[in-house]
Short mmCIF file of C-alpha atoms in Angstrom, two decimals:
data_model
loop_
_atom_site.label_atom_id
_atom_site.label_comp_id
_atom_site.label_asym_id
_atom_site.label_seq_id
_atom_site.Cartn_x
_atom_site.Cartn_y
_atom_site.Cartn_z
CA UNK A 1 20.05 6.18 9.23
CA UNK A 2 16.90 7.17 7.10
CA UNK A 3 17.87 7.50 4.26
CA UNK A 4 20.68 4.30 3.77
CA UNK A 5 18.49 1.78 5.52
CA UNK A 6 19.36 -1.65 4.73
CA UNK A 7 16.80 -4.01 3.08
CA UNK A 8 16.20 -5.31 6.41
CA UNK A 9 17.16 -5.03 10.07
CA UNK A 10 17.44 -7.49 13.18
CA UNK A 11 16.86 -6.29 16.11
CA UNK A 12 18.73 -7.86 19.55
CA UNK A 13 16.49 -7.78 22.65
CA UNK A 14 17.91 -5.61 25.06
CA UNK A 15 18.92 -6.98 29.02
CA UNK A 16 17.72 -4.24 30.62
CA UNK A 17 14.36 -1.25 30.56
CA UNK A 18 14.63 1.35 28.05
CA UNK A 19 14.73 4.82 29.97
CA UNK A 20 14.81 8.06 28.41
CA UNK A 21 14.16 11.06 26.65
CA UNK A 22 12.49 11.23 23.51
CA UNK A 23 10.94 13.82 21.48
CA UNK A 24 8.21 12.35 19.47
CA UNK A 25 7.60 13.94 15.47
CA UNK A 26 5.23 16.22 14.86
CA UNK A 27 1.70 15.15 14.34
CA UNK A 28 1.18 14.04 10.74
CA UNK A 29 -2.42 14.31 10.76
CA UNK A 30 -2.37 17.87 11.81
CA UNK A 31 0.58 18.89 10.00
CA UNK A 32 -1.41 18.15 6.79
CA UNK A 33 -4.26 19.62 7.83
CA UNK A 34 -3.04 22.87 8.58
CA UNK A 35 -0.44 22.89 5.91
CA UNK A 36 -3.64 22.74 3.62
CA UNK A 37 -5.60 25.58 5.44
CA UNK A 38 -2.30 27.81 4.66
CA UNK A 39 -3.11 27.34 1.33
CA UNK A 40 -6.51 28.64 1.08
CA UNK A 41 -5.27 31.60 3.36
CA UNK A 42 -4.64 34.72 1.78
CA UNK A 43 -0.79 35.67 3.58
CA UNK A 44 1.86 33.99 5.09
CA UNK A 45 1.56 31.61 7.74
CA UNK A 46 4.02 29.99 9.81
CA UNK A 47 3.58 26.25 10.80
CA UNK A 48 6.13 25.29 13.41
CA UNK A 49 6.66 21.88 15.15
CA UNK A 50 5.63 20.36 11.82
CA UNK A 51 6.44 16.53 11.01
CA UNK A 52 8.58 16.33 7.81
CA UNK A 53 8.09 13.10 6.31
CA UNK A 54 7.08 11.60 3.07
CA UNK A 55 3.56 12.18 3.76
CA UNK A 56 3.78 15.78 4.36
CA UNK A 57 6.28 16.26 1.63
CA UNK A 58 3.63 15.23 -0.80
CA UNK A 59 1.53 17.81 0.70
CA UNK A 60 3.73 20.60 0.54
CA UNK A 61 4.73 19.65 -3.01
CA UNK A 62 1.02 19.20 -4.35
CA UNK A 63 0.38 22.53 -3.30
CA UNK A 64 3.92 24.21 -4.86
CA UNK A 65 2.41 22.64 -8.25
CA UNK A 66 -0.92 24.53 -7.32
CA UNK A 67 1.25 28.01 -6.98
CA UNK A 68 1.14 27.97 -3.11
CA UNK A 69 4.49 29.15 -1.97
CA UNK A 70 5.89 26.80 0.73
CA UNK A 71 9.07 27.22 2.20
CA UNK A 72 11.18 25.10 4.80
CA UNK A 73 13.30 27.28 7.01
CA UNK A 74 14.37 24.68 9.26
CA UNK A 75 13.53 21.08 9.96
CA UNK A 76 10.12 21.49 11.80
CA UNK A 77 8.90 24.30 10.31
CA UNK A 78 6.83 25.80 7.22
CA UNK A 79 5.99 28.54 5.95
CA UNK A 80 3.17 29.09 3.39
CA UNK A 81 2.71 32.07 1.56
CA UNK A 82 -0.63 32.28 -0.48
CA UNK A 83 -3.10 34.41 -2.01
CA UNK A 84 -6.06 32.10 -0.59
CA UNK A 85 -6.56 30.61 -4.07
CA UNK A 86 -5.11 27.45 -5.50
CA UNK A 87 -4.51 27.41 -9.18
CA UNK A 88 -4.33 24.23 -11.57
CA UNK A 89 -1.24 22.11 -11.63
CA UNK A 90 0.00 21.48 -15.16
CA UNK A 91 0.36 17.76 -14.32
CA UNK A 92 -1.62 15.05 -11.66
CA UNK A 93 -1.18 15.37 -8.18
CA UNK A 94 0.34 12.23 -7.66
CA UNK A 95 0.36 12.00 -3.98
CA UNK A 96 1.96 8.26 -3.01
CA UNK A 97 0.08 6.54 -0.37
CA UNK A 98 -0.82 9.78 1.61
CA UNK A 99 -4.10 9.00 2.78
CA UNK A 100 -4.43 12.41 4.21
CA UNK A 101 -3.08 14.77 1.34
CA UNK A 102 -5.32 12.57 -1.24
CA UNK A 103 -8.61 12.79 0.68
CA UNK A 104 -8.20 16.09 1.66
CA UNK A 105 -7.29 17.40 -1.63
CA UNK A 106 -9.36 15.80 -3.65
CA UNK A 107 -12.47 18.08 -2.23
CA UNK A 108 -9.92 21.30 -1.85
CA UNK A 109 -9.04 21.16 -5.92
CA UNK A 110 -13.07 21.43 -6.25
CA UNK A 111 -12.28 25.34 -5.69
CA UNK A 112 -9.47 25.71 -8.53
CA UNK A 113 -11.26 27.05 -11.81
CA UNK A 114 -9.67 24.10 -14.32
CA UNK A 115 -9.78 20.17 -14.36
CA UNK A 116 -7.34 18.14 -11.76
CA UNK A 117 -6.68 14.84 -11.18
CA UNK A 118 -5.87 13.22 -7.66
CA UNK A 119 -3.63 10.19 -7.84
CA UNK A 120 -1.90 8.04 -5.88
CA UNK A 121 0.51 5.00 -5.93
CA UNK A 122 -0.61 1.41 -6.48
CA UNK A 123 -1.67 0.74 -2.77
CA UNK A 124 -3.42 3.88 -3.02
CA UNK A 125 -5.48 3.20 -6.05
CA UNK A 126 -6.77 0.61 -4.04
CA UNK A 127 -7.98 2.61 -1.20
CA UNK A 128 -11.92 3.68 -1.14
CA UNK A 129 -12.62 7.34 -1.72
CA UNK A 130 -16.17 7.03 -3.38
CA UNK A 131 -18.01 8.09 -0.71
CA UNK A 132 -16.45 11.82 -0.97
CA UNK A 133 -16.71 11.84 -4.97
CA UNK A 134 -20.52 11.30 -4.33
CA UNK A 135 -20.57 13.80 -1.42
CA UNK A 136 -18.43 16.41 -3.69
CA UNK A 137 -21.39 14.97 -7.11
CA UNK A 138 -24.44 15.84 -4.37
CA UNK A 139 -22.35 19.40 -4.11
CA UNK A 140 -23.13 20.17 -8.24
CA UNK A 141 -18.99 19.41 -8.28
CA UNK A 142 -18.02 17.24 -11.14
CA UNK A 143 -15.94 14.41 -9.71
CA UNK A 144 -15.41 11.26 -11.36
CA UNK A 145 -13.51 7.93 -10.22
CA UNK A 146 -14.65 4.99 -12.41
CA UNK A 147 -12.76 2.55 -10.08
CA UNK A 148 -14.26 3.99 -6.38
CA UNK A 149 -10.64 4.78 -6.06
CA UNK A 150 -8.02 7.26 -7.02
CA UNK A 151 -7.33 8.49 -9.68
CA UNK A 152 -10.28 11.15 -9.39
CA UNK A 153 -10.56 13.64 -11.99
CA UNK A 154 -11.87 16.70 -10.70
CA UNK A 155 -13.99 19.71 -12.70
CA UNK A 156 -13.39 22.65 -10.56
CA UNK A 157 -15.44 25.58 -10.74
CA UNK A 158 -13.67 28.22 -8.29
CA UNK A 159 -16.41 27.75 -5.44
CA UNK A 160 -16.98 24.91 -2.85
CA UNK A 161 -20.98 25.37 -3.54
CA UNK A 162 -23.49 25.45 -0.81
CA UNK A 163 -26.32 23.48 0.84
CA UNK A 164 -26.49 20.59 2.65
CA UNK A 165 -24.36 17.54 1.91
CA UNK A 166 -24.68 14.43 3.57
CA UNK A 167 -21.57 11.92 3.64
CA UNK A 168 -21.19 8.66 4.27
CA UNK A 169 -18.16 8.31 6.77
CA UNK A 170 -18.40 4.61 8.19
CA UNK A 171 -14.78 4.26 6.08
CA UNK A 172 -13.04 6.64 6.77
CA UNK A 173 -13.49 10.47 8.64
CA UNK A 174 -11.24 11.72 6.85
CA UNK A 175 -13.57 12.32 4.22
CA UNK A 176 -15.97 14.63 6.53
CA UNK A 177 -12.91 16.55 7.16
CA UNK A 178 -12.04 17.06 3.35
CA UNK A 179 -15.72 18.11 2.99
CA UNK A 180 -15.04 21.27 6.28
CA UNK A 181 -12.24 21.86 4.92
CA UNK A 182 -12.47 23.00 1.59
CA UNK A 183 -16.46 24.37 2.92
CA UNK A 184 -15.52 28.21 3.96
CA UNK A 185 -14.48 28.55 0.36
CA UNK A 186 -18.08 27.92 -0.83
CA UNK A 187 -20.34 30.83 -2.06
CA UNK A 188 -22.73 30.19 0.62
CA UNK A 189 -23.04 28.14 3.76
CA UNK A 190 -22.54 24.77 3.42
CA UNK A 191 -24.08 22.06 6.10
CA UNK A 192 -22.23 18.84 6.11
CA UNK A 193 -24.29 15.71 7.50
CA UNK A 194 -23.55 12.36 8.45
CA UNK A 195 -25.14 9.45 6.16
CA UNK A 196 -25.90 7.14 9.29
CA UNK A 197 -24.10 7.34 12.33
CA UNK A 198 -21.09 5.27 11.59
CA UNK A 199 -17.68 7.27 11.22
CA UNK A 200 -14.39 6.45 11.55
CA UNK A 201 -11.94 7.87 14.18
CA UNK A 202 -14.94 10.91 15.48
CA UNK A 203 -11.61 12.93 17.23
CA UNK A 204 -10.04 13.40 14.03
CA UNK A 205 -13.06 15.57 13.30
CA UNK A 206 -12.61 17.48 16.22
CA UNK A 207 -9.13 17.97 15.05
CA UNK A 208 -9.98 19.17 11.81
CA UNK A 209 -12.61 22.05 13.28
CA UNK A 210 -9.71 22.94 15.86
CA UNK A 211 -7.70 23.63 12.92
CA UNK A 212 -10.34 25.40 10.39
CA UNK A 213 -11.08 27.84 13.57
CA UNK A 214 -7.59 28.67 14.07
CA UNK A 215 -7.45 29.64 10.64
CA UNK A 216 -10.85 31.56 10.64
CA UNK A 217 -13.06 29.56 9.58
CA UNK A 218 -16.93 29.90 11.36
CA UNK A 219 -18.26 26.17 12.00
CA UNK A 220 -20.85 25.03 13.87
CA UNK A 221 -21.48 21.86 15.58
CA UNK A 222 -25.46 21.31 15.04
CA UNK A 223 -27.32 19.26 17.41
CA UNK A 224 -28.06 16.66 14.73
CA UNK A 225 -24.32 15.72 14.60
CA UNK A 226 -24.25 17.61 11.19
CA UNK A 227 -21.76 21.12 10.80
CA UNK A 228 -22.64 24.50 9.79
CA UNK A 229 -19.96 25.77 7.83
CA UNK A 230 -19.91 29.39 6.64
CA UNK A 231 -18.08 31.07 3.46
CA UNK A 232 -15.67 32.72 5.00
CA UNK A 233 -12.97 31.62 3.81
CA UNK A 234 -9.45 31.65 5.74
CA UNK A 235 -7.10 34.13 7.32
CA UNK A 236 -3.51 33.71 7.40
CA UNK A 237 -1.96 32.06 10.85
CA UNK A 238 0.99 30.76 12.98
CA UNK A 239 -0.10 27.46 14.20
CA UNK A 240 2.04 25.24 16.92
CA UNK A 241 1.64 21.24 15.91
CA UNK A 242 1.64 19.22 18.37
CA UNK A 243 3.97 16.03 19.00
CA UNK A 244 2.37 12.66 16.65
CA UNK A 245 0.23 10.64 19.21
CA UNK A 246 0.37 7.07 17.07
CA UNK A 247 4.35 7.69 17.22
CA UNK A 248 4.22 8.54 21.02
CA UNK A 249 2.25 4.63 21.02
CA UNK A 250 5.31 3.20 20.33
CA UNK A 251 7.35 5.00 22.95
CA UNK A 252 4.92 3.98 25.29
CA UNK A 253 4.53 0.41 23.73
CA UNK A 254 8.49 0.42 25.11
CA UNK A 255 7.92 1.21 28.45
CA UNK A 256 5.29 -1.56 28.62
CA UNK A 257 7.29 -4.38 27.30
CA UNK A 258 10.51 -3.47 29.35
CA UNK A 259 9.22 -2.06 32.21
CA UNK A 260 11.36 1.32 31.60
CA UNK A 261 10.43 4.82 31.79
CA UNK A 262 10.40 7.04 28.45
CA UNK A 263 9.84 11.17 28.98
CA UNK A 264 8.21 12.36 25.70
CA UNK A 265 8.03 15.97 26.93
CA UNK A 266 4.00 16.18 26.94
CA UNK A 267 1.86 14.27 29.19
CA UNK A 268 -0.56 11.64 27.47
CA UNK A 269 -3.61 14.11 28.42
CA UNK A 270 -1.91 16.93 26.52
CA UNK A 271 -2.10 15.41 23.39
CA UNK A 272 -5.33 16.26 21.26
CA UNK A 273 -5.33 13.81 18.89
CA UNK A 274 -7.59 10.28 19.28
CA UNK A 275 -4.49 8.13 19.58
CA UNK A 276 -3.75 9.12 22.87
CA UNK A 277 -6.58 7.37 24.53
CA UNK A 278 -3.88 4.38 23.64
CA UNK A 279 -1.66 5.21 26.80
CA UNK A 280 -4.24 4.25 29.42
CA UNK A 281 -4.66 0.50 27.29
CA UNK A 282 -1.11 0.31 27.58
CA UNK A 283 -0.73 0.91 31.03
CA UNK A 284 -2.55 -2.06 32.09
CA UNK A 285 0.05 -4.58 30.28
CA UNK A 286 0.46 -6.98 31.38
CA UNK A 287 -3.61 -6.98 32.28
CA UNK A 288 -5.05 -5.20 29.64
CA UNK A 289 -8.59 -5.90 28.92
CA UNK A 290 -10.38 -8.85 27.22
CA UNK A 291 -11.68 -6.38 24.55
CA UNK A 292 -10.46 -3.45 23.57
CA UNK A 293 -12.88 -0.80 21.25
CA UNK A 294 -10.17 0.27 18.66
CA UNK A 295 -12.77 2.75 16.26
CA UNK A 296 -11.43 5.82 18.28
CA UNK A 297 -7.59 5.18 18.17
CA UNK A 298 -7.32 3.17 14.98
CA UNK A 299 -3.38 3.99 14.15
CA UNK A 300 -2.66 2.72 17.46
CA UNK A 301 -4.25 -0.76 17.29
CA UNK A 302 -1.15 -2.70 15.52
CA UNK A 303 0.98 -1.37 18.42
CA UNK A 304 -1.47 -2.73 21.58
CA UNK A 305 -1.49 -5.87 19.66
CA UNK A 306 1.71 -6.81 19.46
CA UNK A 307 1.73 -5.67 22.87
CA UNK A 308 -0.55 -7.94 23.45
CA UNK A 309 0.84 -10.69 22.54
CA UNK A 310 2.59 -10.98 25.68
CA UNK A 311 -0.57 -10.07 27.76
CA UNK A 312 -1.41 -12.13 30.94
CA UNK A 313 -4.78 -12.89 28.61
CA UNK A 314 -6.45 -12.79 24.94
CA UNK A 315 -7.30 -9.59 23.57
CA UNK A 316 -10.04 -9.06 21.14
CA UNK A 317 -10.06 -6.17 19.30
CA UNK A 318 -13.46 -4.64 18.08
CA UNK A 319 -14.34 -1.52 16.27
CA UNK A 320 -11.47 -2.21 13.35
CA UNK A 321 -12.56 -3.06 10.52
CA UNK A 322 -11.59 0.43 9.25
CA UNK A 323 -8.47 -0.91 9.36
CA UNK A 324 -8.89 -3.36 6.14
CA UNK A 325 -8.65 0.30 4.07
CA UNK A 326 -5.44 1.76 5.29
CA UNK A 327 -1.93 1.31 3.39
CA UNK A 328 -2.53 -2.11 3.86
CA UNK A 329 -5.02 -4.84 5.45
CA UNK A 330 -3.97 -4.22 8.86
CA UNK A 331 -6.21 -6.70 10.13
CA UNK A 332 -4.77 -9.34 8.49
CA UNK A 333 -1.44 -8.09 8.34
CA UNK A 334 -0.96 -8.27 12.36
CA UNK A 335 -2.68 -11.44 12.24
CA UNK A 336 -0.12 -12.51 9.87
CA UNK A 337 2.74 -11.67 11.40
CA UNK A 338 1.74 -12.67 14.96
CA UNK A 339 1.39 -16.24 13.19
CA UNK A 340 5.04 -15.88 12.00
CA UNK A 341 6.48 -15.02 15.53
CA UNK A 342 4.69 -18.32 17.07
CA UNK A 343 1.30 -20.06 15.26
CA UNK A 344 -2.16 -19.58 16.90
CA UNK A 345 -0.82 -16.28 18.57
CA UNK A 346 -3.71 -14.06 16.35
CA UNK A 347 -6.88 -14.90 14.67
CA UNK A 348 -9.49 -12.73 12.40
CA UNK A 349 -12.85 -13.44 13.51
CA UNK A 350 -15.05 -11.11 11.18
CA UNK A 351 -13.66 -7.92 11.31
CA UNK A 352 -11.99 -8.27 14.44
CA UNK A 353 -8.76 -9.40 15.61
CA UNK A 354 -8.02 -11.68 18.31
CA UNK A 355 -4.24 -12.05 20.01
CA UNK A 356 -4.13 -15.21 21.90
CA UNK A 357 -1.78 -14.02 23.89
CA UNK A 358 1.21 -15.52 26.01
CA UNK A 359 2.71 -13.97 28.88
CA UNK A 360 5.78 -16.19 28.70
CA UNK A 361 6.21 -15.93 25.13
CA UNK A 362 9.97 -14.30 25.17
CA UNK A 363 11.16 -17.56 27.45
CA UNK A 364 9.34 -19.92 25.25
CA UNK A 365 11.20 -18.41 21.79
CA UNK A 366 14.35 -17.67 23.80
CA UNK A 367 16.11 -20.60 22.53
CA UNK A 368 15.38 -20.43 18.75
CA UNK A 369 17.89 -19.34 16.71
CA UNK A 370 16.28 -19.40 13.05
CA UNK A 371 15.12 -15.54 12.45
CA UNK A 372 11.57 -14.20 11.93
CA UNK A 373 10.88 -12.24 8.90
CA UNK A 374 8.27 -9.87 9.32
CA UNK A 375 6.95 -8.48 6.18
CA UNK A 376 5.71 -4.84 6.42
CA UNK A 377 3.58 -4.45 3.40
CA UNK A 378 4.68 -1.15 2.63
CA UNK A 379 3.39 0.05 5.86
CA UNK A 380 5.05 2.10 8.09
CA UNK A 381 2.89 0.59 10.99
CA UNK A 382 3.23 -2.56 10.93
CA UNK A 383 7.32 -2.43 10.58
CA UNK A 384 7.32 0.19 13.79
CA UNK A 385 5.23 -2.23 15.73
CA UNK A 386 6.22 -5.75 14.86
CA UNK A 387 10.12 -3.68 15.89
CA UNK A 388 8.21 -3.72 19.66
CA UNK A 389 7.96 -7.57 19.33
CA UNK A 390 11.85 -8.06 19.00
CA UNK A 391 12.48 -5.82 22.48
CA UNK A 392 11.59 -9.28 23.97
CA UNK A 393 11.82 -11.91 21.18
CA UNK A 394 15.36 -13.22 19.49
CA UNK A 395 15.74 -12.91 15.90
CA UNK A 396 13.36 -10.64 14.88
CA UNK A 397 14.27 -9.16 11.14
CA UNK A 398 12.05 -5.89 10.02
CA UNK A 399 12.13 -6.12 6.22
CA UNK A 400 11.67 -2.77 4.47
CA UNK A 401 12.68 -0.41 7.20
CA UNK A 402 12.60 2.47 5.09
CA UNK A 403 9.04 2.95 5.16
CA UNK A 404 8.81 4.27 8.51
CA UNK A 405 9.73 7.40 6.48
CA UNK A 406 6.05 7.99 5.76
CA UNK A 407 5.93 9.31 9.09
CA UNK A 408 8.42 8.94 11.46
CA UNK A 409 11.48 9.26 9.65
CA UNK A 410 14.30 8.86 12.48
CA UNK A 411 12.21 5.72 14.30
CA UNK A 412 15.45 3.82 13.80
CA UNK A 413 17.18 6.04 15.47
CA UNK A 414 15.51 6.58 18.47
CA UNK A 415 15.51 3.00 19.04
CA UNK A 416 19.17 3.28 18.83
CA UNK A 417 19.52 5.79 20.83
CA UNK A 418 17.55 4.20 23.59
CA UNK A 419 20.30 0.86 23.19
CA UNK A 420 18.33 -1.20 21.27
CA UNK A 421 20.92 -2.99 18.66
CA UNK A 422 19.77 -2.87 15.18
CA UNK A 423 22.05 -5.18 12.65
CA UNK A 424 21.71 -4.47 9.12
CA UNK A 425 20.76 -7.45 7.02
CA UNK A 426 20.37 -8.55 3.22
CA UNK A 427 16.96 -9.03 3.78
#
């Protein structure tokens, strides 16, 4: 269904709980990451249980322009072939809205010997990334971006320097983990610090060093919160990925609203990734809590919302206001579409969001027969978790289906497969 999605979809509430089994993608953050370690590895290294999405397609084809050999042998897996060097691409990376391949990248080019630039699509060149062309600037790498957003051009020198760099991660963590990343291929050891104490989702750190060491990399966690990272470099591996935890949200964003029973093959305390700490929020519905600390589980914050909307009380949601930098506002973006299901449901109050919540909000809209657009902003989020809202509420049209793609490419069809009735629409 992927790939001839119509402009828009309506989704029919279905009369009974959705029970099942479903096998959630890949995790996209990890697949990126170690896709990119691959590529500084000198061999071949097989990636297996990979997500294959647009995201990660951007990765894998950024680094076939950088001479990286990267071949697809079946639908989960990879397998990278390289002689631990990247070379210069003859053209941009132009890398979409891939938060993860543009961060990350943008400090890995710093060891080609030539001159790259890192670019992105429209929403992306309005995405922060400043902090990491200073960090990469403090490093004695030439990195420019006159707008504090992509496009960066880069002046590689072949080495990742060394010394201490301190990096301001209150945006976004994924710019710490560019900075370990692209570290063991410095010619010395290189200590990356935290500017402040502020950084977004901490576990995605903890993701990134799982990865590095898996690879060979030697990193130390220093009691000052800072990281030791030696010049090692990286040793060819075959790396299992885990399945995505923000996809396994929505799965268990079903159970919640319909009261079924969904096995995704791994139990919620398997899962490594930051997300997962979403499943024990979700559990409570209908009684989750007054307040809710998104910072550590950021992806899954759109999906307790709308969740939330049909909580037994309010919800304020704190720790978010990473969330204004993603692919879109997501702040706002929930707020708005909340307001377009029924007015007054959500509020911003600062940076956080607040879902008034009605636990007999499916009766109240059962009767109305005019249907509710939700607009997705280009982001795959918000159309996968505003698709929770029409389990229980008539009418409910998902404009732009397609860009689920960017990381859960057959979300459609699990829903589908589950019963949920999808009806294309004109949009």
């Amino acid at each position: 269904m992927q790939n001839d999605l119509p402009p828009a979809l309506t989704i029919t509430p279905p009369d009974r709980p959705l029970s099942g089994r479903v096998s959630p993608p890949g995790s996209k953050s990890i697949t990126n990451r170690v896709l990119l370690l691959a590529a500084l590895a000198e061999g071949t290294s097989r990636l297996t249980g990979a997500l294959k999405s647009k995201d990660t397609d951007l990765m894998a084809r950024a680094l076939r322009e950088m001479g990286v050999q990267v071949d697809e042998p079946d639908a989960t897996t990879f397998l990278v072939t390289s002689t631990g060097r990247l070379t210069a691409p003859d053209a941009p990376l132009v890398l979409g809205n891939a938060g993860t391949a543009t961060r990350f990248l943008t400090a890995a080019v710093a060891t080609i010997d030539g001159t790259v630039i890192v670019d992105g699509d429209e929403d992306m060149r309005l995405r922060p990334i400043s902090p990491l062309v200073d960090a990469l600037n403090a490093l004695g790498i030439d990195a420019a971006s006159p707008t504090g957003c992509p496009p960066v051009t880069i002046q590689g020198r072949g080495s990742f320097g060394h010394g201490r760099v301190e990096i301001d991660a209150s945006l976004s963590s994924q710019y710490v983990s560019a900075l370990l990343m692209a570290a063991p291929r410095g010619d010395g050891p290189i200590e990356v610090a935290l500017a402040g104490k502020d950084i977004g989702a901490r576990g995605y750190v903890d993701l990134t060093l799982g990865a590095m060491r898996a690879f060979g990399a030697q990193v130390e966690d220093q009691q000052d919160g800072s990281w030791l990272v030696q010049p090692t470099g990286y040793s060819a591996a075959d790396f299992h990925i885990e399945p995505d935890a923000s996809a396994a949200t929505y799965l268990w964003g079903i159970e919640a609203l319909t009261g079924g029973k969904i096995d995704l093959g791994i139990a919620a305390d398997a899962f490594s990734q930051p997300d997962a700490a979403a499943r024990a929020v979700l559990a409570q519905f209908p009684n989750m809590p007054e307040v809710i600390d998104g910072s550590q589980m950021q992806d899954a914050v759109p999906t307790i919302a709308v969740v939330a909307a049909f909580n037994n009380r309010p919800v304020r949601f704190v720790g978010i206001a990473n969330l204004r930098v993603k692919e879109t506002d997501r702040i706002r973006a929930v707020a708005n579409e909340l307001n377009r299901i029924l007015p007054g449901l959500a509020k911003e109050e600062g940076d956080d969001l607040i879902v008034a919540a009605d636990p007999n909000l499916a009766t109240k809209l059962q009767g109305r027969n005019s249907r509710i657009k939700i607009e997705t902003y280009h982001d795959h989020r918000i159309a996968m978790s505003f698709a929770l809202a029409g389990l229980l509420v008539p009418n409910i049209v998902i404009l732009d289906p397609a860009c689920t793609g960017k990381t859960y490419p057959e979300y459609w069809q699990m829903l589908a497969g589950l019963g949920v009735e999808l009806t294309p629409e004109a949009g």
